[in-house]
Tab-separated table of C-alpha atoms in Angstrom:
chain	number	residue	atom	x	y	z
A	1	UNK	CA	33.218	-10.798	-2.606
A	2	UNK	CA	30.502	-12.735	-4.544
A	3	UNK	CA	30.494	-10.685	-7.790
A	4	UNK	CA	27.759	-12.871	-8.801
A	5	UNK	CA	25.610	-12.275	-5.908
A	6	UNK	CA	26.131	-8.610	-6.091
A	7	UNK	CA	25.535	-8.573	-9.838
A	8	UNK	CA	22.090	-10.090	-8.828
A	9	UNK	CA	21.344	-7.604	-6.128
A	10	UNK	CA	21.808	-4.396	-8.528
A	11	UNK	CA	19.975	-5.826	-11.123
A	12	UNK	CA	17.000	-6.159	-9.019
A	13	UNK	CA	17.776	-2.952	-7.107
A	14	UNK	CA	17.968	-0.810	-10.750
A	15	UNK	CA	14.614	-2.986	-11.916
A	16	UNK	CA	12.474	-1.357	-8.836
A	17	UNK	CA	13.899	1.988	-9.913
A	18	UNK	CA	10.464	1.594	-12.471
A	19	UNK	CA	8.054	1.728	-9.105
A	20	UNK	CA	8.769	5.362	-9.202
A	21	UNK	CA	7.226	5.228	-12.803
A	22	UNK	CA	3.776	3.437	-11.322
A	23	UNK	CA	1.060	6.189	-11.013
A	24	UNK	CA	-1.224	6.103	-8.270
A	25	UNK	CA	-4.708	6.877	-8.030
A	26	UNK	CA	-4.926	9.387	-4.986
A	27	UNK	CA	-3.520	13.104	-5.142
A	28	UNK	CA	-0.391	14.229	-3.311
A	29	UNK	CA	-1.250	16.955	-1.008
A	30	UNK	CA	-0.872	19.623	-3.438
A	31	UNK	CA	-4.289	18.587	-5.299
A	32	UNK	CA	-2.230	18.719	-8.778
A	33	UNK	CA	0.511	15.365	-9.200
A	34	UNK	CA	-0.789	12.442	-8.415
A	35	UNK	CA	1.730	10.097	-6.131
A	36	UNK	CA	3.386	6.747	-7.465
A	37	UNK	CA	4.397	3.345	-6.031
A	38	UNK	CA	7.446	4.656	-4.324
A	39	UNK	CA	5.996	7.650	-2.865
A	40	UNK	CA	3.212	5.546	-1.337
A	41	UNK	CA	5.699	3.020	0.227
A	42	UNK	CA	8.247	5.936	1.734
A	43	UNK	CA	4.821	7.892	2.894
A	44	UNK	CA	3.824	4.390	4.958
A	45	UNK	CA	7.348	3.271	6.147
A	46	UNK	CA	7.580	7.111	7.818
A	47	UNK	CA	3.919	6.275	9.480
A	48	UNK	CA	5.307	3.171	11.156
A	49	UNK	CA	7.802	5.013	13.132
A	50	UNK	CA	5.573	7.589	13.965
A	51	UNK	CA	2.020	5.444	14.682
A	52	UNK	CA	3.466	2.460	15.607
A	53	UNK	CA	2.104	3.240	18.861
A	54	UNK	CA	-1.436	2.786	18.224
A	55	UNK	CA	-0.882	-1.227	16.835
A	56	UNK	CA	-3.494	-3.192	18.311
A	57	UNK	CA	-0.411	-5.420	19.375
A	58	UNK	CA	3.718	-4.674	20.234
A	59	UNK	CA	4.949	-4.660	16.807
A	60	UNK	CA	8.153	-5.144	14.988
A	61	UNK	CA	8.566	-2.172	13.613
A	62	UNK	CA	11.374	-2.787	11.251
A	63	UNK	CA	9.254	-6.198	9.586
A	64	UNK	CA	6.396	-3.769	9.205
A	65	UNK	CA	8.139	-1.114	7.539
A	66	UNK	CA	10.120	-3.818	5.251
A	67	UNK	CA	6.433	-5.225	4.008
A	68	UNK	CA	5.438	-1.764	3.801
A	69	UNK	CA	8.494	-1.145	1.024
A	70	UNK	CA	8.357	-4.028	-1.049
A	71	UNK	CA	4.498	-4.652	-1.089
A	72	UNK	CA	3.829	-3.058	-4.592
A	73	UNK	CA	6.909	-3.375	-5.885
A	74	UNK	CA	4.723	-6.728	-8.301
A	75	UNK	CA	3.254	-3.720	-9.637
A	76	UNK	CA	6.362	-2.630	-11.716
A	77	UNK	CA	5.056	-5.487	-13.837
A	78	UNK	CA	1.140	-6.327	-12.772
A	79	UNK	CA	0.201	-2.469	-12.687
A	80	UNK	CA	-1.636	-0.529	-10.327
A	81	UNK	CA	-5.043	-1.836	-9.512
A	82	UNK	CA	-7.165	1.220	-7.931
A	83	UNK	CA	-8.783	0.088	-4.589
A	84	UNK	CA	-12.405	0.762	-6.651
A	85	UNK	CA	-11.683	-1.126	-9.951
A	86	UNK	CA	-14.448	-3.693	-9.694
A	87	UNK	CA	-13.433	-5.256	-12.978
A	88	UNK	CA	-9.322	-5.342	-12.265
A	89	UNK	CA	-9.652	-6.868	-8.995
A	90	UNK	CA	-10.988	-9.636	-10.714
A	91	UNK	CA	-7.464	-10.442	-12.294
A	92	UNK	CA	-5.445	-9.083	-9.567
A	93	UNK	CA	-3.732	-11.814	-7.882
A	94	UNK	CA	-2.462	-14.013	-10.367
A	95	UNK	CA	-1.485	-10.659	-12.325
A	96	UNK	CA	0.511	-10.259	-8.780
A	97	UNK	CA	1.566	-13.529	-8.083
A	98	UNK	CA	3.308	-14.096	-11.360
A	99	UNK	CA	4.537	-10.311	-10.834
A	100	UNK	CA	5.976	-11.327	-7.464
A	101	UNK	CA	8.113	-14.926	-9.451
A	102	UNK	CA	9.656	-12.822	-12.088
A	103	UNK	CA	10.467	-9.684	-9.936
A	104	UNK	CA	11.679	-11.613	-6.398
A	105	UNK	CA	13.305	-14.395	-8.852
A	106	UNK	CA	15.979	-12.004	-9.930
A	107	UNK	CA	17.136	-12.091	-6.530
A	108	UNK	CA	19.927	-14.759	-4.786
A	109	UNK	CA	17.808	-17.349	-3.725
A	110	UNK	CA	17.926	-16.844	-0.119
A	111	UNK	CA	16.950	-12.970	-0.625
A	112	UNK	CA	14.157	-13.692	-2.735
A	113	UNK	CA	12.556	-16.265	-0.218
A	114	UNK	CA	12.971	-13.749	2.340
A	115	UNK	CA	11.070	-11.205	-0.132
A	116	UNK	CA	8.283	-13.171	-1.366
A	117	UNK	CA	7.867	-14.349	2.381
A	118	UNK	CA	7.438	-10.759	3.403
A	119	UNK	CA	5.430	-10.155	0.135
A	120	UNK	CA	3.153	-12.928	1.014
A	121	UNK	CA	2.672	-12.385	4.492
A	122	UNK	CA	1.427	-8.664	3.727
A	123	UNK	CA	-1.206	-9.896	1.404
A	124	UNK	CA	-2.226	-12.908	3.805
A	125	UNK	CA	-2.848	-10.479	6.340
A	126	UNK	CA	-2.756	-12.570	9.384
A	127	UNK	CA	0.247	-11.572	11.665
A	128	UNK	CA	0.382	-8.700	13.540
A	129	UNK	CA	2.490	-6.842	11.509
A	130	UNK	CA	0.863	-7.684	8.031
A	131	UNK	CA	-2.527	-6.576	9.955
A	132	UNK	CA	-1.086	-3.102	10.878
A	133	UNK	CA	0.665	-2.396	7.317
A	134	UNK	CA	-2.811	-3.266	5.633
A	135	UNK	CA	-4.135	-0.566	8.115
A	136	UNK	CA	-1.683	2.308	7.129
A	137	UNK	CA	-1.960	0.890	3.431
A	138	UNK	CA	-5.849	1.828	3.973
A	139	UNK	CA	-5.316	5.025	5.770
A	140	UNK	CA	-2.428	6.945	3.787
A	141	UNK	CA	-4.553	7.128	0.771
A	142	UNK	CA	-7.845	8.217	2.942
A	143	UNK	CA	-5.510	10.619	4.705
A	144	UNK	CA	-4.144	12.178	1.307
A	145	UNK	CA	-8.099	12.376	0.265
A	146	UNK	CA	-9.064	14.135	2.865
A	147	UNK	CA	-5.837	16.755	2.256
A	148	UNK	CA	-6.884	17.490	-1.209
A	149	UNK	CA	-10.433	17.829	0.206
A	150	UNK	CA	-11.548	14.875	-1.254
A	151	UNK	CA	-10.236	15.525	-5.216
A	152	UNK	CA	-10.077	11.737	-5.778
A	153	UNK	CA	-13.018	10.158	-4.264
A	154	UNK	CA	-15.116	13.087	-6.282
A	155	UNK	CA	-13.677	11.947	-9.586
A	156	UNK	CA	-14.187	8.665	-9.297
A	157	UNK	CA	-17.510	8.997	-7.718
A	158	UNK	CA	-16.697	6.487	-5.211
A	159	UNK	CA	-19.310	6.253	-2.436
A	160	UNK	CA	-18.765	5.946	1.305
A	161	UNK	CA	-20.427	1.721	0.578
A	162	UNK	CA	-17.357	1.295	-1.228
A	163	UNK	CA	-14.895	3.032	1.532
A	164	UNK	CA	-16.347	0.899	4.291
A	165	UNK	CA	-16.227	-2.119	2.573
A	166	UNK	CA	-12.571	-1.886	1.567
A	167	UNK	CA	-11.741	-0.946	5.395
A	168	UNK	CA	-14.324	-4.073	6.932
A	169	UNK	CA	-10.390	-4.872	8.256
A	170	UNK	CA	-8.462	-2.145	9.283
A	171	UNK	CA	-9.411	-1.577	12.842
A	172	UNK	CA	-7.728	-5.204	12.794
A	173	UNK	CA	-4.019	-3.757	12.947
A	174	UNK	CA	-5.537	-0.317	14.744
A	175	UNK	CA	-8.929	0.287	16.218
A	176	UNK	CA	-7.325	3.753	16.983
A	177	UNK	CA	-6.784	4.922	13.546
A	178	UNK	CA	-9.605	3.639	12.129
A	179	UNK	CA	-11.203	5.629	14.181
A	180	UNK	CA	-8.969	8.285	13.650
A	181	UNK	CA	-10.076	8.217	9.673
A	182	UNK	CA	-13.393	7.553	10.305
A	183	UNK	CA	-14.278	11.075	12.103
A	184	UNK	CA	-11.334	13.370	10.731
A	185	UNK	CA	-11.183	11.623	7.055
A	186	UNK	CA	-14.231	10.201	5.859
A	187	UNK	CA	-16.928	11.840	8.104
A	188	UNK	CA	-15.802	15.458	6.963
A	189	UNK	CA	-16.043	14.431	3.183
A	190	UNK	CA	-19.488	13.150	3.560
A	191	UNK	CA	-20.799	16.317	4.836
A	192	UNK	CA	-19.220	18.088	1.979
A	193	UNK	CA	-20.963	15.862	-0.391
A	194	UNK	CA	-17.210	14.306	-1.871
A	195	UNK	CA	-18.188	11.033	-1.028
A	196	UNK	CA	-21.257	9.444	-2.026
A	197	UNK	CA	-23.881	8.466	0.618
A	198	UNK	CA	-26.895	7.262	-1.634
């Protein structure tokens, strides 16, 4: 036994006890708590087993679902940045990036390059699997929207220009759930004036 190495590996594993702690924009189904961090990444690892299925492309199912656990954990330190925050997108990624060194750099040195691999390969968005974890990263929230008959979207007054420009990707990782969203999510929120059309 490595005591060192294991020392590491709880340190890290009671640090990303705190995603639990990072609040979330979008309502859990109930319309009254809003979800956090780890909510949002156990929600999406469940939806790769179950819509794995409609990938564009075979995937590996257990890669997806491992990019789909650790992909906010940077936001235990670099905060939540809500998908329609203009102004913090702006200072998003290096807020992440240096997130991503401190957090993954607690790690043993050959888990923490596997991490920020897995970290990085989510936000570069270019394999297959990255492509269909963006896709459920999209949809869950739309999904959760549309539950709580679009609670969120109202609040914020986000309007359907802003949806379809976050989503210009997601039929990359699934053309079928885009879809999906666009007619059983988005369309039915529009007609009940939750999203803004003008």
């Amino acid at each position: 036994m490595d005591k060192q190495r294991l020392d590491q590996q709880f340190s890290f594993i009671r640090e990303i006890d705190k995603e639990k702690f990072i609040g979330r924009q979008t309502y859990l189904t109930d319309a009254v708590r809003k979800e956090n961090d780890a909510e949002h990444a156990w929600h999406m690892a469940i939806m790769v087993l179950l819509l794995n299925e409609y990938a564009n492309e075979d995937i590996d199912k257990l890669r997806t679902m491992s990019m789909l656990l650790i992909h906010d954990l940077v936001e235990i330190y670099a905060g939540d940045t809500y998908a329609y925050d203009e102004e913090g997108k702006k200072t998003q990624e290096i807020r992440e990036q240096e997130a991503a060194k401190r957090l993954f750099g607690m790690l043993p040195e050959d888990q923490r390059d596997e991490m920020k691999a897995l970290w990085e390969e989510f936000e570069d968005r270019q394999t297959k699997e990255a492509k269909f974890a963006r896709t459920l990263d999209n949809i869950q929230p739309m999904m959760l929207n549309a539950a709580t008959d679009g609670k969120a979207w109202e609040e914020h007054g986000v309007h359907l220009s802003q949806i379809l420009k976050r989503n210009e990707k997601t039929a990359e990782g699934s053309a079928v759930l885009w879809e999906y969203a666009k007619e059983n999510f988005i369309q039915p929120n529009i007609e009940k004036n939750r999203i803004q059309t003008d």
